[in-house]
mmCIF file of C-alpha atoms in Angstrom:
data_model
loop_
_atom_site.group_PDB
_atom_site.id
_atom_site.type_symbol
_atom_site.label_atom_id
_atom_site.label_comp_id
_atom_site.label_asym_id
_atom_site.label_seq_id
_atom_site.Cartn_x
_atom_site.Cartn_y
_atom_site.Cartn_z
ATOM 1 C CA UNK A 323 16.493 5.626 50.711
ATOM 2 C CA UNK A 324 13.905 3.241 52.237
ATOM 3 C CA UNK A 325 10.749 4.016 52.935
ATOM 4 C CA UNK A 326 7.739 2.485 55.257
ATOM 5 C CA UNK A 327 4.312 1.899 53.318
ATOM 6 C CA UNK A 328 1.165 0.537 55.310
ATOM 7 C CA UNK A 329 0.348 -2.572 53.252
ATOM 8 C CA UNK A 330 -3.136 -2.395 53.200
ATOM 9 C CA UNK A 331 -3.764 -0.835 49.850
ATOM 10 C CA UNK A 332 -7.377 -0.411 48.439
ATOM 11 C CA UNK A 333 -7.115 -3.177 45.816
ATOM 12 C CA UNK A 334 -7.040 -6.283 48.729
ATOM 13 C CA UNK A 335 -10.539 -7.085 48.857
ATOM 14 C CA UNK A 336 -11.501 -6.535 52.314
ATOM 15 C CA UNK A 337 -8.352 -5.176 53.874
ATOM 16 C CA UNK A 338 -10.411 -3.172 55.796
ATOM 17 C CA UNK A 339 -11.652 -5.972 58.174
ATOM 18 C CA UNK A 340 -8.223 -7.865 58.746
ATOM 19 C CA UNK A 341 -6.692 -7.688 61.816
ATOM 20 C CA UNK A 342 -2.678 -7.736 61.758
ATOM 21 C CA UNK A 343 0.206 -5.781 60.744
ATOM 22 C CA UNK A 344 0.873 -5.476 57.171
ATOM 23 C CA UNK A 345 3.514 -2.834 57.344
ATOM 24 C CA UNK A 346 6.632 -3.315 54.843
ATOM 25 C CA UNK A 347 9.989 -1.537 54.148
ATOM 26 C CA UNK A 348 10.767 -0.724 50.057
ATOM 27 C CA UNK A 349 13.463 1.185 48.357
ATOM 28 C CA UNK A 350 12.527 4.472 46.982
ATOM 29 C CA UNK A 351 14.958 5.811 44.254
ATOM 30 C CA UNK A 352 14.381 9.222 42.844
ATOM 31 C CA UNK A 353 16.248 10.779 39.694
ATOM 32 C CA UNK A 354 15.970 14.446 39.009
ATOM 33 C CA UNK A 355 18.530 17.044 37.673
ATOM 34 C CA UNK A 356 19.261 20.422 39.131
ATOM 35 C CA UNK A 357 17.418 22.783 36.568
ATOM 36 C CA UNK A 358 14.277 21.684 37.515
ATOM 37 C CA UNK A 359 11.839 23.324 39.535
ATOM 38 C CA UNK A 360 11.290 22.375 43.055
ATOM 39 C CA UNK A 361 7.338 21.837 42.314
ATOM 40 C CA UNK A 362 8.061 19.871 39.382
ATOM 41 C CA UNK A 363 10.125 17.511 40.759
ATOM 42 C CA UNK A 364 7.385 16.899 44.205
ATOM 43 C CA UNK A 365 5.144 16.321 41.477
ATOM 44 C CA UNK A 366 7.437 13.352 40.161
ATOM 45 C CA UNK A 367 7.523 12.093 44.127
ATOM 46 C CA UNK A 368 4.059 12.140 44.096
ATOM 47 C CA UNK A 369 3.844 10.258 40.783
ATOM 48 C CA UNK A 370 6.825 7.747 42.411
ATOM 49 C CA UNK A 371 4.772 7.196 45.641
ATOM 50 C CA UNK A 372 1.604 6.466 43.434
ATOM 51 C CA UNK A 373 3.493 3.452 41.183
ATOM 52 C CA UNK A 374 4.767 1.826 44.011
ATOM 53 C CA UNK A 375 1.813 1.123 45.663
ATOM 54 C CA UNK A 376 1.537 -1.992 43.315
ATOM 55 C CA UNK A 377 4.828 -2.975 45.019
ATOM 56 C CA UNK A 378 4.078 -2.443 48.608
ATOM 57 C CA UNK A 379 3.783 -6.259 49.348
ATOM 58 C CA UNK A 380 7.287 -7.183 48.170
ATOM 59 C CA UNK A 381 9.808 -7.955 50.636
ATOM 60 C CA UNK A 382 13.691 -6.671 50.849
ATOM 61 C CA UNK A 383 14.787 -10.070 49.959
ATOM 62 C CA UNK A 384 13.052 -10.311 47.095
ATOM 63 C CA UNK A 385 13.999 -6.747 45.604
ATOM 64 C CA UNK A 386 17.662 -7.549 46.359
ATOM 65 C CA UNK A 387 17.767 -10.635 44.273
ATOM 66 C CA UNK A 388 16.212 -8.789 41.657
ATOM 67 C CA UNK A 389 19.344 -5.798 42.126
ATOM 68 C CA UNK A 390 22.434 -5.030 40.589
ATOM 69 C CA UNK A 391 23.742 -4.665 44.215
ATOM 70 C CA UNK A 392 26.056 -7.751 45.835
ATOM 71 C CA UNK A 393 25.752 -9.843 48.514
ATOM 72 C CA UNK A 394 27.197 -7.732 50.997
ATOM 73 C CA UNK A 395 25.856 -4.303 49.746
ATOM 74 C CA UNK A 396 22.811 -2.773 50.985
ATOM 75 C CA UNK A 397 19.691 -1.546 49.372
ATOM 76 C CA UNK A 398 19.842 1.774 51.381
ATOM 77 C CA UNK A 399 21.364 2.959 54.932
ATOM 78 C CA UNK A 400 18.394 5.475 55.580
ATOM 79 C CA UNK A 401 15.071 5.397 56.528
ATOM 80 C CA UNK A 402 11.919 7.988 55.881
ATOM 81 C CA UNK A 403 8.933 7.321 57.533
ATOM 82 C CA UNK A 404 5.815 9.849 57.155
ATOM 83 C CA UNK A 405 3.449 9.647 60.042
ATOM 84 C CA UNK A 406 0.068 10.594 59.136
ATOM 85 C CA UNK A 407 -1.670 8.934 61.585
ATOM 86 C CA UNK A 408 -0.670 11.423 64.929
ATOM 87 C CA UNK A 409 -2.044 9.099 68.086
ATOM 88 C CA UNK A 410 -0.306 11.545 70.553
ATOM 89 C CA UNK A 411 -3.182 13.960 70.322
ATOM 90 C CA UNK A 412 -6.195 11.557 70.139
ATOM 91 C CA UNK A 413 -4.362 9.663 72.724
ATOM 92 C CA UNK A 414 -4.507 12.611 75.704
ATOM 93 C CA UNK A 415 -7.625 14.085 74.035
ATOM 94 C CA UNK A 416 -10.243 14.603 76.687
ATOM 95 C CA UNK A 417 -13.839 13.841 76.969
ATOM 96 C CA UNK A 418 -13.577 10.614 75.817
ATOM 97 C CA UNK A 419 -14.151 7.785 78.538
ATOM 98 C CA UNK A 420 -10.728 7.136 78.926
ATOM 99 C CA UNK A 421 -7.870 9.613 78.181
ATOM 100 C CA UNK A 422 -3.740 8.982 78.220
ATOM 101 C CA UNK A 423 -2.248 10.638 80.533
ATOM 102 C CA UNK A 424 1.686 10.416 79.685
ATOM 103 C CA UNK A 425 3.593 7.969 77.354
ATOM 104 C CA UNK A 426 6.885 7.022 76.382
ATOM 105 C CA UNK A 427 8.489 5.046 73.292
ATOM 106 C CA UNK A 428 11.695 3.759 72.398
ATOM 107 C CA UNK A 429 12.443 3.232 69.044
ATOM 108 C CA UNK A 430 15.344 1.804 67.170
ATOM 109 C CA UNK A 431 15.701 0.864 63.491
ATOM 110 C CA UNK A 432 18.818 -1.441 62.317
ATOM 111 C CA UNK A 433 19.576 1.977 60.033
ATOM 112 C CA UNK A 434 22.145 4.318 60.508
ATOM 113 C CA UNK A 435 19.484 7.605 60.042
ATOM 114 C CA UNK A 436 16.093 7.600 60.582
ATOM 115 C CA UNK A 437 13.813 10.313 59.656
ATOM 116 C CA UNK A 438 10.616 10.249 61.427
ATOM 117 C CA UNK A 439 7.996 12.945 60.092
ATOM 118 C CA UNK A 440 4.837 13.413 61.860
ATOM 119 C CA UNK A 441 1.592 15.524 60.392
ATOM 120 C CA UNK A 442 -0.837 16.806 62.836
ATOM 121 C CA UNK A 443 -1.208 20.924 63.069
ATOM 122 C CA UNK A 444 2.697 21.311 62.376
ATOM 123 C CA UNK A 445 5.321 19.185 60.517
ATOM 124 C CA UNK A 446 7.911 17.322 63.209
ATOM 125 C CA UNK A 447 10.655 15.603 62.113
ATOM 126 C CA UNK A 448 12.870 13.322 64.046
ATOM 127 C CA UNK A 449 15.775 12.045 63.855
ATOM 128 C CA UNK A 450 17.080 8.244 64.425
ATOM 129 C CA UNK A 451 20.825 7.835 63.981
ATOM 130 C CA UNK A 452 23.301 5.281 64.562
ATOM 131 C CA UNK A 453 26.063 7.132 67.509
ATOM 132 C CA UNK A 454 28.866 5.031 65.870
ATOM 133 C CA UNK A 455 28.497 6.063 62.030
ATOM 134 C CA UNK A 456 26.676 10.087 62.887
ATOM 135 C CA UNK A 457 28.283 12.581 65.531
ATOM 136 C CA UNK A 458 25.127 14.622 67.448
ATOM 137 C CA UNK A 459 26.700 17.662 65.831
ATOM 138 C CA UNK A 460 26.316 16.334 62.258
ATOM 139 C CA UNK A 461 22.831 15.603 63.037
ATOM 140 C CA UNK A 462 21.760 18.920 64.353
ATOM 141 C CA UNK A 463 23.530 20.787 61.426
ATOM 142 C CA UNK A 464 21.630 18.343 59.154
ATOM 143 C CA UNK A 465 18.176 19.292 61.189
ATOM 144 C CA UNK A 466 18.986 23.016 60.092
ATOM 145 C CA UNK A 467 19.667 22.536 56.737
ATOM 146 C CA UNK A 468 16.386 20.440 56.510
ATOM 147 C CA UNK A 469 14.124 23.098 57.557
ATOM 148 C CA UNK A 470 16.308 25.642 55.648
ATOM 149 C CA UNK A 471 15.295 23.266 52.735
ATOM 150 C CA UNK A 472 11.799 23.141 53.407
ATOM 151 C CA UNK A 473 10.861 26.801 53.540
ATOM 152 C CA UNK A 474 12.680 27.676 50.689
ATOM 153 C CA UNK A 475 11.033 24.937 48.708
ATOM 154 C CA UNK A 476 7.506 26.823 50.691
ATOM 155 C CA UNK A 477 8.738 30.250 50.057
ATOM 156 C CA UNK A 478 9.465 29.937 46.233
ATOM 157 C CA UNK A 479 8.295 26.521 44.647
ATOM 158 C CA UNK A 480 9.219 27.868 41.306
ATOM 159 C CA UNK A 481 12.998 28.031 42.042
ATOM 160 C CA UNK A 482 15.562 25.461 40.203
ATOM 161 C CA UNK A 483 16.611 22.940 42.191
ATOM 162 C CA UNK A 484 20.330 23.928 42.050
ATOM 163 C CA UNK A 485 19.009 27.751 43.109
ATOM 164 C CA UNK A 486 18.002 26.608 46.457
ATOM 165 C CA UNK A 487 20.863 26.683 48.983
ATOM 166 C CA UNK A 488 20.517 24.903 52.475
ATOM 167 C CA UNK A 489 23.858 26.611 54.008
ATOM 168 C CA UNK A 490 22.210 29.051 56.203
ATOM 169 C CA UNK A 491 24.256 32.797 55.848
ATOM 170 C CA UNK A 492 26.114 31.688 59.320
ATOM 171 C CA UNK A 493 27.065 28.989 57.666
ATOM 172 C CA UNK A 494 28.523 30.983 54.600
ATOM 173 C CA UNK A 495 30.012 33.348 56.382
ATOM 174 C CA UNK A 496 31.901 30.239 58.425
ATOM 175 C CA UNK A 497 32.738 28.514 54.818
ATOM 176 C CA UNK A 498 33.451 31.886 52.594
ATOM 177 C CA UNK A 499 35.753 33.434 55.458
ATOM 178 C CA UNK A 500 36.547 31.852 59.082
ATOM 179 C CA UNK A 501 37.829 28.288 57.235
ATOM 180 C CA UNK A 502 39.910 30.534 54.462
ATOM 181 C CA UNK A 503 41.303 32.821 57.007
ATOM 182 C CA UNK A 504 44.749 30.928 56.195
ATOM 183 C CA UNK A 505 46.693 33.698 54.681
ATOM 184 C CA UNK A 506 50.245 34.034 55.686
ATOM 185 C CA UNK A 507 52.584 37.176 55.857
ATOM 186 C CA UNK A 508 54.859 37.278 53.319
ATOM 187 C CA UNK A 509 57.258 39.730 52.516
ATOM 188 C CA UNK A 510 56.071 41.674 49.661
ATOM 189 C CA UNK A 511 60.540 42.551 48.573
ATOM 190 C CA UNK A 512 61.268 38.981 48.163
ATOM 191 C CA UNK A 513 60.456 36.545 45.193
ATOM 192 C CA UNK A 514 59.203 33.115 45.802
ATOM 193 C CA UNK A 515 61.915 31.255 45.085
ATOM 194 C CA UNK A 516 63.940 33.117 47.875
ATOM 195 C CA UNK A 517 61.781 32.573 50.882
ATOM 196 C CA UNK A 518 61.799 28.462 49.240
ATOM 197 C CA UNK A 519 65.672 28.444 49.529
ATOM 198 C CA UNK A 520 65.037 30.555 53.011
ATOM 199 C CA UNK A 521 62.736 27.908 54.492
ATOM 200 C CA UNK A 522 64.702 24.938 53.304
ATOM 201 C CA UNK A 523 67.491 26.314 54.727
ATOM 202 C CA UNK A 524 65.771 26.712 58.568
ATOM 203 C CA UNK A 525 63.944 22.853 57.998
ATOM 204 C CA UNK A 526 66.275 20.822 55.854
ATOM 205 C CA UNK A 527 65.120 17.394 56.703
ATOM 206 C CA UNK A 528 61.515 18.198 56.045
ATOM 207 C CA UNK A 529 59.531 17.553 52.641
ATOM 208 C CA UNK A 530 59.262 20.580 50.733
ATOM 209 C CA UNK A 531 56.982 19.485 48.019
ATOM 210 C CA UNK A 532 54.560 16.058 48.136
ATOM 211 C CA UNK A 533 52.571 15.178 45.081
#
């Protein structure tokens, strides 16, 4: 997935005092396997998010050419952007000599999912997504299994990675029993190959067996 990085790392010599927007979009690529524990592999993010900052200033066009991928395939369809910088608050803080009353933002990436997370007192995530590729439903199931995610990870960093489950115990109950309710009545006297030559005989001209 892509992610957003600032641009103004520590090593430019006085970043601090330039004026302009040095934000940049990178590839992120993350390889783990499932009996690991969930703090272990955070620690390898962390260690991923620490290398790359020697690669913040490349562009997409560059890291393509330098890709296995073709012409016509793309780095990554989705976006992750961390937000550590919350202006909402200090925006409508008061006291100051001027305050914000109310804002609005529209925001559109050329992505078909966004994930927006914000830190200030809680954690918010949002959700960009392209209505043509993502249904609203897919996204709000994908919002649950997200936070089911999280506070598992929370709860019990020192599970396995494939002992964390983000089906919720709706969900299971949907999966293990409503979607296999598809049992039909058959009478227990008769063999199968009877009720075969029984059902050919009421629907002839339909196929019987497709492989």
């Amino acid at each position: 997935f892509g992610i957003t990085v600032s641009g103004r790392s520590a090593r430019l010599s006085g970043i601090e005092d330039m004026v302009g927007l040095f934000i940049n979009t990178i590839p992120l690529r993350i390889s783990t396997y499932s009996q690991v524990e969930t703090a272990a592999v955070l620690k390898q993010i962390d260690d991923f998010l620490r290398e790359k900052e020697a690669y913040e200033s490349t562009s997409l066009v560059k890291i393509k050419e330098l890709s296995q991928l073709g012409p016509d395939e793309k780095l990554f369809d989705t976006l992750v952007v961390l937000e550590n910088y919350p202006l909402d608050s200090r925006l409508k803080r008061e006291g100051g000599p001027s305050m914000v009353d109310s804002y609005s933002i529209f925001e559109m990436t050329g992505y078909d999912l966004t994930v927006e997370i914000t830190f200030s007192e809680d954690i918010e995530a949002t959700f960009i997504y392209n209505h043509e590729i993502l249904e609203k439903s897919t996204l709000e199931r994908m919002a649950r299994h997200f936070t089911h995610l999280l506070n598992a990870v929370l709860e019990n960093p020192g599970k396995e990675v494939d002992e964390i489950d983000m089906l919720s115990e709706e969900e299971k109950r949907q999966i293990l029993y409503d979607f296999n309710d598809t049992a039909a009545t058959t009478p227990m006297e008769e063999y199968i190959h009877e009720l075969f030559i029984k059902q050919a005989g009421r629907i002839p001209d339909h196929i019987a067996i497709s492989g």
